[in-house]
mmCIF file of C-alpha atoms and ligand atoms in Angstrom:
data_model
loop_
_atom_site.group_PDB
_atom_site.id
_atom_site.type_symbol
_atom_site.label_atom_id
_atom_site.label_comp_id
_atom_site.label_asym_id
_atom_site.label_seq_id
_atom_site.Cartn_x
_atom_site.Cartn_y
_atom_site.Cartn_z
ATOM 1 C CA MET Y 1 -36.403 -34.248 11.806
ATOM 2 C CA HIS Y 2 -34.509 -36.376 9.313
ATOM 3 C CA LEU Y 3 -32.049 -34.247 7.423
ATOM 4 C CA GLN Y 4 -29.830 -35.671 4.691
ATOM 5 C CA ARG Y 5 -27.355 -32.874 5.074
ATOM 6 C CA ARG Y 6 -26.419 -31.026 8.227
ATOM 7 C CA ASN Y 7 -24.028 -28.180 7.478
ATOM 8 C CA ARG Y 8 -23.345 -27.567 11.164
ATOM 9 C CA ILE Y 9 -21.388 -30.823 11.353
ATOM 10 C CA LEU Y 10 -18.428 -29.007 9.853
ATOM 11 C CA ARG Y 11 -18.682 -26.161 12.374
ATOM 12 C CA GLN Y 12 -18.797 -28.151 15.608
ATOM 13 C CA THR Y 13 -15.323 -27.677 17.048
ATOM 14 C CA PRO Y 14 -12.315 -25.437 16.458
ATOM 15 C CA ALA Y 15 -10.421 -28.492 15.156
ATOM 16 C CA ILE Y 16 -13.059 -29.356 12.550
ATOM 17 C CA ARG Y 17 -13.423 -25.711 11.573
ATOM 18 C CA SER Y 18 -9.683 -25.397 11.018
ATOM 19 C CA LEU Y 19 -9.698 -28.578 8.895
ATOM 20 C CA VAL Y 20 -12.185 -27.074 6.484
ATOM 21 C CA ALA Y 21 -11.112 -23.411 6.589
ATOM 22 C CA GLU Y 22 -10.884 -22.142 3.027
ATOM 23 C CA THR Y 23 -8.813 -19.043 3.614
ATOM 24 C CA ILE Y 24 -5.637 -19.067 5.712
ATOM 25 C CA LEU Y 25 -3.590 -15.956 6.436
ATOM 26 C CA ARG Y 26 0.163 -16.355 6.524
ATOM 27 C CA PRO Y 27 2.951 -13.916 7.388
ATOM 28 C CA ALA Y 28 4.212 -13.737 3.805
ATOM 29 C CA ASP Y 29 0.816 -12.413 2.670
ATOM 30 C CA PHE Y 30 1.552 -9.054 4.234
ATOM 31 C CA ILE Y 31 3.302 -5.954 3.002
ATOM 32 C CA ALA Y 32 4.175 -3.651 5.927
ATOM 33 C CA PRO Y 33 3.968 0.081 5.087
ATOM 34 C CA LEU Y 34 6.658 2.196 6.764
ATOM 35 C CA PHE Y 35 6.694 5.982 7.269
ATOM 36 C CA ILE Y 36 10.203 7.415 7.410
ATOM 37 C CA ASP Y 37 11.380 10.708 8.824
ATOM 38 C CA GLU Y 38 14.705 12.595 8.944
ATOM 39 C CA GLY Y 39 16.774 12.550 12.100
ATOM 40 C CA GLN Y 40 18.206 10.039 14.547
ATOM 41 C CA ASN Y 41 16.339 8.052 17.143
ATOM 42 C CA VAL Y 42 13.064 9.710 16.113
ATOM 43 C CA GLU Y 43 9.780 7.929 16.646
ATOM 44 C CA THR Y 44 6.575 9.939 16.323
ATOM 45 C CA GLU Y 45 3.148 8.408 16.817
ATOM 46 C CA ILE Y 46 0.703 9.461 14.101
ATOM 47 C CA ALA Y 47 -2.213 11.125 15.858
ATOM 48 C CA SER Y 48 -4.907 9.664 13.617
ATOM 49 C CA MET Y 49 -3.195 6.254 13.460
ATOM 50 C CA GLN Y 50 -2.671 5.299 17.081
ATOM 51 C CA GLY Y 51 -0.002 2.658 17.562
ATOM 52 C CA TYR Y 52 1.603 3.511 14.232
ATOM 53 C CA TYR Y 53 4.790 5.560 13.974
ATOM 54 C CA ARG Y 54 6.951 7.626 11.721
ATOM 55 C CA ARG Y 55 10.563 6.706 12.398
ATOM 56 C CA SER Y 56 14.030 7.911 11.466
ATOM 57 C CA ILE Y 57 16.143 5.572 9.329
ATOM 58 C CA ASP Y 58 18.016 4.015 12.280
ATOM 59 C CA LEU Y 59 14.831 3.008 14.047
ATOM 60 C CA THR Y 60 13.215 1.952 10.773
ATOM 61 C CA VAL Y 61 16.072 -0.473 10.216
ATOM 62 C CA LYS Y 62 15.426 -1.944 13.666
ATOM 63 C CA GLU Y 63 11.781 -2.311 12.796
ATOM 64 C CA VAL Y 64 12.565 -3.994 9.474
ATOM 65 C CA LYS Y 65 14.747 -6.542 11.287
ATOM 66 C CA ALA Y 66 11.852 -7.272 13.648
ATOM 67 C CA LEU Y 67 9.426 -7.639 10.721
ATOM 68 C CA TRP Y 68 11.792 -10.023 8.927
ATOM 69 C CA SER Y 69 12.243 -12.155 12.020
ATOM 70 C CA MET Y 70 8.434 -12.502 12.213
ATOM 71 C CA GLY Y 71 8.226 -13.807 8.663
ATOM 72 C CA ILE Y 72 7.100 -10.622 6.948
ATOM 73 C CA LYS Y 73 8.866 -10.473 3.586
ATOM 74 C CA SER Y 74 8.020 -7.060 2.223
ATOM 75 C CA VAL Y 75 7.922 -3.405 3.216
ATOM 76 C CA LEU Y 76 6.364 -0.472 1.364
ATOM 77 C CA ILE Y 77 8.236 2.739 2.003
ATOM 78 C CA PHE Y 78 6.844 6.275 2.310
ATOM 79 C CA ILE Y 79 8.902 9.231 3.377
ATOM 80 C CA LYS Y 80 7.988 12.543 4.980
ATOM 81 C CA CYS Y 81 9.633 15.260 2.937
ATOM 82 C CA LYS Y 82 10.742 18.457 4.650
ATOM 83 C CA ASP Y 83 8.618 21.479 3.706
ATOM 84 C CA GLU Y 84 11.587 23.427 2.369
ATOM 85 C CA LEU Y 85 12.329 20.679 -0.169
ATOM 86 C CA LYS Y 86 8.801 20.626 -1.616
ATOM 87 C CA ASP Y 87 8.080 22.368 -4.909
ATOM 88 C CA ASN Y 88 5.844 21.995 -7.950
ATOM 89 C CA THR Y 89 8.351 19.844 -9.904
ATOM 90 C CA GLY Y 90 8.724 17.272 -7.137
ATOM 91 C CA LYS Y 91 12.454 17.107 -7.925
ATOM 92 C CA GLU Y 92 13.408 16.031 -4.402
ATOM 93 C CA ALA Y 93 11.746 12.726 -5.363
ATOM 94 C CA TRP Y 94 14.726 11.722 -7.518
ATOM 95 C CA ASN Y 95 17.482 13.261 -5.372
ATOM 96 C CA LYS Y 96 20.173 10.563 -5.158
ATOM 97 C CA ASN Y 97 20.741 11.472 -1.527
ATOM 98 C CA GLY Y 98 17.121 12.044 -0.677
ATOM 99 C CA LEU Y 99 15.493 10.468 2.360
ATOM 100 C CA MET Y 100 13.813 7.786 0.241
ATOM 101 C CA GLN Y 101 17.058 6.800 -1.485
ATOM 102 C CA ARG Y 102 18.997 6.717 1.797
ATOM 103 C CA SER Y 103 16.244 4.645 3.411
ATOM 104 C CA ILE Y 104 16.268 2.064 0.629
ATOM 105 C CA LYS Y 105 20.050 1.656 0.949
ATOM 106 C CA ALA Y 106 19.985 1.407 4.727
ATOM 107 C CA ILE Y 107 17.258 -1.266 4.691
ATOM 108 C CA LYS Y 108 18.976 -3.209 1.896
ATOM 109 C CA ASP Y 109 22.277 -3.150 3.799
ATOM 110 C CA ALA Y 110 20.670 -4.342 7.011
ATOM 111 C CA VAL Y 111 18.215 -6.931 5.707
ATOM 112 C CA PRO Y 112 19.177 -7.720 2.099
ATOM 113 C CA GLU Y 113 16.446 -10.293 1.596
ATOM 114 C CA MET Y 114 13.559 -8.025 2.606
ATOM 115 C CA VAL Y 115 11.591 -7.091 -0.513
ATOM 116 C CA ILE Y 116 11.604 -3.315 -0.688
ATOM 117 C CA MET Y 117 8.715 -1.623 -2.444
ATOM 118 C CA THR Y 118 8.690 2.149 -2.781
ATOM 119 C CA ASP Y 119 5.848 4.589 -3.221
ATOM 120 C CA VAL Y 120 6.041 6.433 -6.514
ATOM 121 C CA ALA Y 121 3.917 9.595 -6.574
ATOM 122 C CA LEU Y 122 4.718 13.284 -6.177
ATOM 123 C CA ASP Y 123 2.344 14.170 -3.351
ATOM 124 C CA PRO Y 124 4.854 14.022 -0.439
ATOM 125 C CA PHE Y 125 7.204 16.219 -2.513
ATOM 126 C CA SER Y 126 4.647 18.580 -4.006
ATOM 127 C CA SER Y 127 4.104 22.054 -2.594
ATOM 128 C CA TYR Y 128 0.461 21.556 -3.663
ATOM 129 C CA GLY Y 129 0.115 18.126 -2.069
ATOM 130 C CA HIS Y 130 -1.002 16.655 -5.394
ATOM 131 C CA ASP Y 131 0.306 13.475 -7.009
ATOM 132 C CA GLY Y 132 1.348 15.400 -10.081
ATOM 133 C CA ILE Y 133 2.672 18.679 -11.431
ATOM 134 C CA VAL Y 134 0.161 21.512 -11.294
ATOM 135 C CA LYS Y 135 -0.391 23.976 -14.146
ATOM 136 C CA ASP Y 136 -3.219 26.505 -14.167
ATOM 137 C CA GLY Y 137 -4.984 24.609 -11.415
ATOM 138 C CA GLU Y 138 -4.769 21.310 -13.279
ATOM 139 C CA ILE Y 139 -2.754 18.197 -12.526
ATOM 140 C CA VAL Y 140 -0.946 17.678 -15.832
ATOM 141 C CA ASN Y 141 -0.469 14.090 -16.958
ATOM 142 C CA ASP Y 142 2.472 13.778 -19.337
ATOM 143 C CA GLU Y 143 4.958 15.973 -17.490
ATOM 144 C CA THR Y 144 4.086 14.179 -14.300
ATOM 145 C CA VAL Y 145 4.786 10.816 -15.933
ATOM 146 C CA GLU Y 146 8.280 12.067 -16.905
ATOM 147 C CA ALA Y 147 8.893 12.948 -13.284
ATOM 148 C CA LEU Y 148 7.620 9.535 -12.100
ATOM 149 C CA VAL Y 149 10.028 7.793 -14.487
ATOM 150 C CA LYS Y 150 12.990 9.722 -13.002
ATOM 151 C CA MET Y 151 11.726 8.901 -9.530
ATOM 152 C CA SER Y 152 11.378 5.200 -10.314
ATOM 153 C CA ILE Y 153 14.846 4.972 -11.840
ATOM 154 C CA SER Y 154 16.365 6.627 -8.787
ATOM 155 C CA HIS Y 155 14.581 4.138 -6.485
ATOM 156 C CA ALA Y 156 15.871 1.245 -8.603
ATOM 157 C CA GLN Y 157 19.347 2.741 -8.479
ATOM 158 C CA ALA Y 158 19.174 2.891 -4.683
ATOM 159 C CA GLY Y 159 18.186 -0.796 -4.558
ATOM 160 C CA ALA Y 160 14.366 -0.963 -4.548
ATOM 161 C CA ASP Y 161 13.012 -4.367 -5.597
ATOM 162 C CA PHE Y 162 9.632 -3.020 -6.720
ATOM 163 C CA VAL Y 163 8.481 0.489 -7.473
ATOM 164 C CA ALA Y 164 4.839 1.087 -6.608
ATOM 165 C CA PRO Y 165 3.252 3.942 -8.594
ATOM 166 C CA SER Y 166 0.267 5.207 -6.611
ATOM 167 C CA ASP Y 167 -0.446 8.319 -8.666
ATOM 168 C CA MET Y 168 -3.043 7.122 -11.250
ATOM 169 C CA MET Y 169 -1.622 9.153 -14.169
ATOM 170 C CA ASP Y 170 -2.255 7.680 -17.627
ATOM 171 C CA GLY Y 171 0.569 5.770 -19.284
ATOM 172 C CA ARG Y 172 2.882 5.769 -16.310
ATOM 173 C CA ILE Y 173 3.387 2.020 -16.087
ATOM 174 C CA GLY Y 174 4.571 1.728 -19.691
ATOM 175 C CA ALA Y 175 6.793 4.785 -19.328
ATOM 176 C CA ILE Y 176 8.306 3.494 -16.079
ATOM 177 C CA ARG Y 177 8.909 0.070 -17.574
ATOM 178 C CA ASN Y 178 10.670 1.662 -20.582
ATOM 179 C CA GLY Y 179 12.725 3.860 -18.273
ATOM 180 C CA LEU Y 180 13.820 0.889 -16.199
ATOM 181 C CA GLU Y 181 14.696 -1.132 -19.323
ATOM 182 C CA GLU Y 182 16.669 1.725 -20.892
ATOM 183 C CA ASN Y 183 18.689 2.068 -17.735
ATOM 184 C CA GLY Y 184 19.461 -1.613 -17.311
ATOM 185 C CA PHE Y 185 17.109 -2.239 -14.389
ATOM 186 C CA THR Y 186 15.756 -5.473 -15.762
ATOM 187 C CA LYS Y 187 15.143 -6.990 -12.318
ATOM 188 C CA THR Y 188 13.088 -4.169 -10.834
ATOM 189 C CA GLY Y 189 9.405 -5.006 -10.531
ATOM 190 C CA ILE Y 190 6.396 -2.747 -10.769
ATOM 191 C CA MET Y 191 3.516 -3.067 -8.347
ATOM 192 C CA SER Y 192 0.920 -0.786 -9.843
ATOM 193 C CA TYR Y 193 -1.846 0.787 -7.824
ATOM 194 C CA SER Y 194 -4.023 0.047 -10.797
ATOM 195 C CA ALA Y 195 -7.487 0.472 -9.319
ATOM 196 C CA LYS Y 196 -7.020 3.249 -6.839
ATOM 197 C CA TYR Y 197 -10.185 5.046 -5.859
ATOM 198 C CA ALA Y 198 -10.619 8.658 -4.758
ATOM 199 C CA SER Y 199 -11.417 7.748 -1.172
ATOM 200 C CA CYS Y 200 -12.072 9.422 2.158
ATOM 201 C CA PHE Y 201 -10.160 6.596 3.795
ATOM 202 C CA TYR Y 202 -6.742 8.125 2.987
ATOM 203 C CA GLY Y 203 -7.214 10.930 5.509
ATOM 204 C CA PRO Y 204 -4.946 9.636 8.320
ATOM 205 C CA PHE Y 205 -2.156 8.812 5.813
ATOM 206 C CA ARG Y 206 -2.145 12.437 4.662
ATOM 207 C CA ASP Y 207 -1.660 13.436 8.315
ATOM 208 C CA ALA Y 208 1.236 11.006 8.600
ATOM 209 C CA LEU Y 209 3.092 12.567 5.671
ATOM 210 C CA ASP Y 210 1.620 16.067 5.800
ATOM 211 C CA SER Y 211 0.569 15.530 2.175
ATOM 212 C CA ALA Y 212 -3.063 16.638 2.020
ATOM 213 C CA PRO Y 213 -3.918 18.422 -1.251
ATOM 214 C CA GLY Y 214 -3.652 22.183 -0.880
ATOM 215 C CA PHE Y 215 -6.566 22.792 -3.239
ATOM 216 C CA GLY Y 216 -9.339 20.646 -4.658
ATOM 217 C CA ASP Y 217 -9.340 16.868 -4.442
ATOM 218 C CA LYS Y 218 -7.854 13.945 -6.336
ATOM 219 C CA LYS Y 219 -10.938 13.052 -8.375
ATOM 220 C CA THR Y 220 -9.439 13.977 -11.752
ATOM 221 C CA TYR Y 221 -6.889 11.181 -11.422
ATOM 222 C CA GLN Y 222 -8.067 8.674 -8.797
ATOM 223 C CA MET Y 223 -11.135 6.582 -9.696
ATOM 224 C CA ASP Y 224 -14.775 7.284 -8.942
ATOM 225 C CA TYR Y 225 -16.021 4.810 -6.349
ATOM 226 C CA ALA Y 226 -19.213 4.365 -8.360
ATOM 227 C CA ASN Y 227 -17.277 2.442 -11.019
ATOM 228 C CA ARG Y 228 -16.485 -1.234 -11.430
ATOM 229 C CA THR Y 229 -15.846 -1.854 -15.177
ATOM 230 C CA GLU Y 230 -13.363 0.982 -15.187
ATOM 231 C CA ALA Y 231 -11.285 -0.817 -12.555
ATOM 232 C CA ILE Y 232 -10.875 -3.749 -14.888
ATOM 233 C CA LYS Y 233 -9.963 -1.479 -17.803
ATOM 234 C CA GLU Y 234 -7.316 0.312 -15.696
ATOM 235 C CA THR Y 235 -5.879 -2.957 -14.419
ATOM 236 C CA LEU Y 236 -5.701 -4.723 -17.783
ATOM 237 C CA MET Y 237 -4.008 -1.692 -19.305
ATOM 238 C CA ASP Y 238 -1.424 -1.619 -16.515
ATOM 239 C CA ILE Y 239 -0.660 -5.301 -17.065
ATOM 240 C CA GLU Y 240 -0.250 -4.692 -20.792
ATOM 241 C CA GLU Y 241 2.106 -1.815 -20.019
ATOM 242 C CA GLY Y 242 4.259 -4.027 -17.803
ATOM 243 C CA ALA Y 243 2.877 -4.202 -14.248
ATOM 244 C CA ASP Y 244 4.085 -7.326 -12.384
ATOM 245 C CA ILE Y 245 1.606 -6.995 -9.505
ATOM 246 C CA VAL Y 246 -1.637 -4.989 -9.556
ATOM 247 C CA MET Y 247 -3.457 -3.436 -6.647
ATOM 248 C CA VAL Y 248 -6.928 -2.489 -5.509
ATOM 249 C CA LYS Y 249 -7.153 0.301 -2.982
ATOM 250 C CA PRO Y 250 -8.774 0.772 -0.476
ATOM 251 C CA ALA Y 251 -9.694 -2.810 0.438
ATOM 252 C CA LEU Y 252 -12.729 -3.317 2.650
ATOM 253 C CA ALA Y 253 -15.151 -1.106 0.733
ATOM 254 C CA TYR Y 254 -13.906 -2.654 -2.545
ATOM 255 C CA LEU Y 255 -14.031 -6.390 -1.972
ATOM 256 C CA ASP Y 256 -16.194 -6.787 -5.072
ATOM 257 C CA ILE Y 257 -13.523 -5.085 -7.157
ATOM 258 C CA ILE Y 258 -10.780 -7.313 -5.689
ATOM 259 C CA ARG Y 259 -12.752 -10.384 -6.716
ATOM 260 C CA GLU Y 260 -13.481 -9.095 -10.213
ATOM 261 C CA ILE Y 261 -9.840 -8.243 -10.769
ATOM 262 C CA LYS Y 262 -8.709 -11.596 -9.381
ATOM 263 C CA ASN Y 263 -10.980 -13.351 -11.869
ATOM 264 C CA ALA Y 264 -9.847 -11.179 -14.763
ATOM 265 C CA VAL Y 265 -6.040 -11.241 -14.481
ATOM 266 C CA GLU Y 266 -3.113 -13.660 -14.386
ATOM 267 C CA VAL Y 267 -0.754 -11.654 -12.236
ATOM 268 C CA PRO Y 268 -0.704 -11.450 -8.432
ATOM 269 C CA VAL Y 269 -3.353 -9.131 -6.996
ATOM 270 C CA SER Y 270 -2.633 -7.024 -3.951
ATOM 271 C CA ALA Y 271 -5.041 -4.971 -1.855
ATOM 272 C CA TYR Y 272 -4.257 -2.077 0.443
ATOM 273 C CA GLN Y 273 -6.060 -1.889 3.798
ATOM 274 C CA VAL Y 274 -5.553 1.845 4.047
ATOM 275 C CA SER Y 275 -5.007 4.265 6.898
ATOM 276 C CA GLY Y 276 -8.692 5.090 7.377
ATOM 277 C CA GLU Y 277 -9.534 1.388 7.614
ATOM 278 C CA TYR Y 278 -6.867 1.054 10.296
ATOM 279 C CA ALA Y 279 -8.100 4.153 12.117
ATOM 280 C CA MET Y 280 -11.731 2.961 12.153
ATOM 281 C CA ILE Y 281 -10.781 -0.314 13.820
ATOM 282 C CA LYS Y 282 -8.435 1.404 16.279
ATOM 283 C CA ALA Y 283 -10.963 4.089 17.243
ATOM 284 C CA SER Y 284 -13.892 1.766 17.771
ATOM 285 C CA ALA Y 285 -11.721 -0.665 19.705
ATOM 286 C CA LYS Y 286 -10.567 2.157 21.918
ATOM 287 C CA MET Y 287 -14.179 3.013 22.657
ATOM 288 C CA GLY Y 288 -14.722 -0.609 23.608
ATOM 289 C CA TRP Y 289 -17.228 -1.047 20.789
ATOM 290 C CA ILE Y 290 -15.486 -3.775 18.835
ATOM 291 C CA ASP Y 291 -12.743 -6.294 19.626
ATOM 292 C CA GLU Y 292 -9.601 -5.084 17.869
ATOM 293 C CA ASN Y 293 -7.892 -8.455 17.382
ATOM 294 C CA LYS Y 294 -11.036 -10.071 16.027
ATOM 295 C CA ALA Y 295 -11.587 -7.151 13.671
ATOM 296 C CA ILE Y 296 -8.013 -7.422 12.372
ATOM 297 C CA LEU Y 297 -8.343 -11.099 11.554
ATOM 298 C CA GLU Y 298 -11.855 -10.825 10.141
ATOM 299 C CA THR Y 299 -11.062 -7.914 7.832
ATOM 300 C CA LEU Y 300 -7.758 -9.372 6.615
ATOM 301 C CA THR Y 301 -9.282 -12.778 6.025
ATOM 302 C CA SER Y 302 -12.157 -11.236 4.058
ATOM 303 C CA ILE Y 303 -9.703 -9.288 1.915
ATOM 304 C CA LYS Y 304 -7.777 -12.486 1.157
ATOM 305 C CA ARG Y 305 -11.040 -14.416 0.591
ATOM 306 C CA ALA Y 306 -12.104 -11.725 -1.899
ATOM 307 C CA GLY Y 307 -9.031 -12.583 -3.952
ATOM 308 C CA ALA Y 308 -6.029 -10.630 -2.687
ATOM 309 C CA ASP Y 309 -2.780 -12.582 -2.917
ATOM 310 C CA LEU Y 310 -0.968 -9.858 -0.986
ATOM 311 C CA ILE Y 311 -2.226 -7.350 1.531
ATOM 312 C CA ALA Y 312 -0.584 -4.062 2.446
ATOM 313 C CA THR Y 313 -1.720 -3.386 6.010
ATOM 314 C CA TYR Y 314 -0.753 -1.361 9.051
ATOM 315 C CA PHE Y 315 -1.797 -4.435 11.072
ATOM 316 C CA ALA Y 316 0.884 -6.686 9.506
ATOM 317 C CA LYS Y 317 2.743 -7.205 12.778
ATOM 318 C CA ASP Y 318 -0.409 -7.607 14.862
ATOM 319 C CA ALA Y 319 -1.808 -10.060 12.365
ATOM 320 C CA VAL Y 320 1.302 -12.239 12.424
ATOM 321 C CA ALA Y 321 1.268 -12.254 16.211
ATOM 322 C CA LEU Y 322 -2.419 -13.296 16.138
ATOM 323 C CA ILE Y 323 -1.852 -16.001 13.508
ATOM 324 C CA ASN Y 324 0.945 -17.483 15.620
ATOM 325 C CA GLN Y 325 -1.185 -17.694 18.785
HETATM 326 C C1 LIG V 401 0.058 8.798 -2.344
HETATM 327 C C2 LIG V 401 -0.570 7.700 -1.568
HETATM 328 C C3 LIG V 401 -1.690 7.766 -0.743
HETATM 329 C C4 LIG V 401 -1.798 6.528 -0.105
HETATM 330 C C5 LIG V 401 -0.762 5.728 -0.603
HETATM 331 N N1 LIG V 401 -0.031 6.468 -1.489
HETATM 332 C C6 LIG V 401 -2.574 8.907 -0.431
HETATM 333 C C7 LIG V 401 -3.356 9.517 -1.491
HETATM 334 O O1 LIG V 401 -3.475 9.031 -2.604
HETATM 335 O O2 LIG V 401 -3.905 10.587 -1.219
HETATM 336 C C8 LIG V 401 -2.841 6.163 0.908
HETATM 337 C C9 LIG V 401 -2.463 5.133 1.871
HETATM 338 C C10 LIG V 401 -3.317 5.047 3.094
HETATM 339 O O3 LIG V 401 -4.305 5.818 3.269
HETATM 340 O O4 LIG V 401 -3.012 4.213 3.948
HETATM 341 N N2 LIG V 401 -0.132 8.824 -3.673
#
């Protein structure tokens, strides 16, 4: 055979392959989600997310120091609200001395350079487990947005660098931006979960925070996974309203959406490899059916290749360890 072009030449050895690799993961690509609990010296493994923990503030601070020393530059904070503080207004979400606000301060004090992003949505604080205020069985939009603005301002006040609205209410990015401006928080960023789909892959996360919806599902606010154009509409609107970073969520089942958004926008695009994606890899690795480390690198590289500039992932630490090998 005489071939003019032999594509396998570039695949011959690990050295050649690394010379021509198009997508390279680096520690600063990752956002590490953290689940925070009340108490002292508390560390609880999440049953459906083996190897992942909910920690009290003191142990969270230790973890944040470890993440920073590995080169991870950003954390995304979620808190587990006590049942007795949950109601239908979600008012614990903007309590100055709430667990979220105390966590932000403690992390800022300990590792001031770490970029702190905070989840903005009512579900952990809602007695109904919904991302918004419930009236007559409906999740009402405009009143919820008012609550999200208060929540965002209180996170900024506590020292958050970015607020990350994950609720999918209409108009919340513009309202949050106005709220931040009116209160002098001109340096607080907004990472919008702009294309967030109603997905089965959030199941383990809802175990972690005990935040599963008490009735119905989230399909009246989160997006239908059948839709693609709508993701672009949502994302462009969020940018117009003031989002600094946009997000596609989940990641692996939505690589096409990540790419479309990447091609359509001029702001950084993040993707969230969610709890169910983590759990699938963990469970099948535990069964001996796939190689966990290889699955971590392959999925994260494919998410970056699809167009994600940043990736929120429960594998952040593992990935950095693997990259450094
Ligand atoms: C809450 C929120 C959810 C996630 C992030 N923020 C759950 C949901 O929308 O039901 C999911 C994260 C994950 O599954 O890892 N608004």
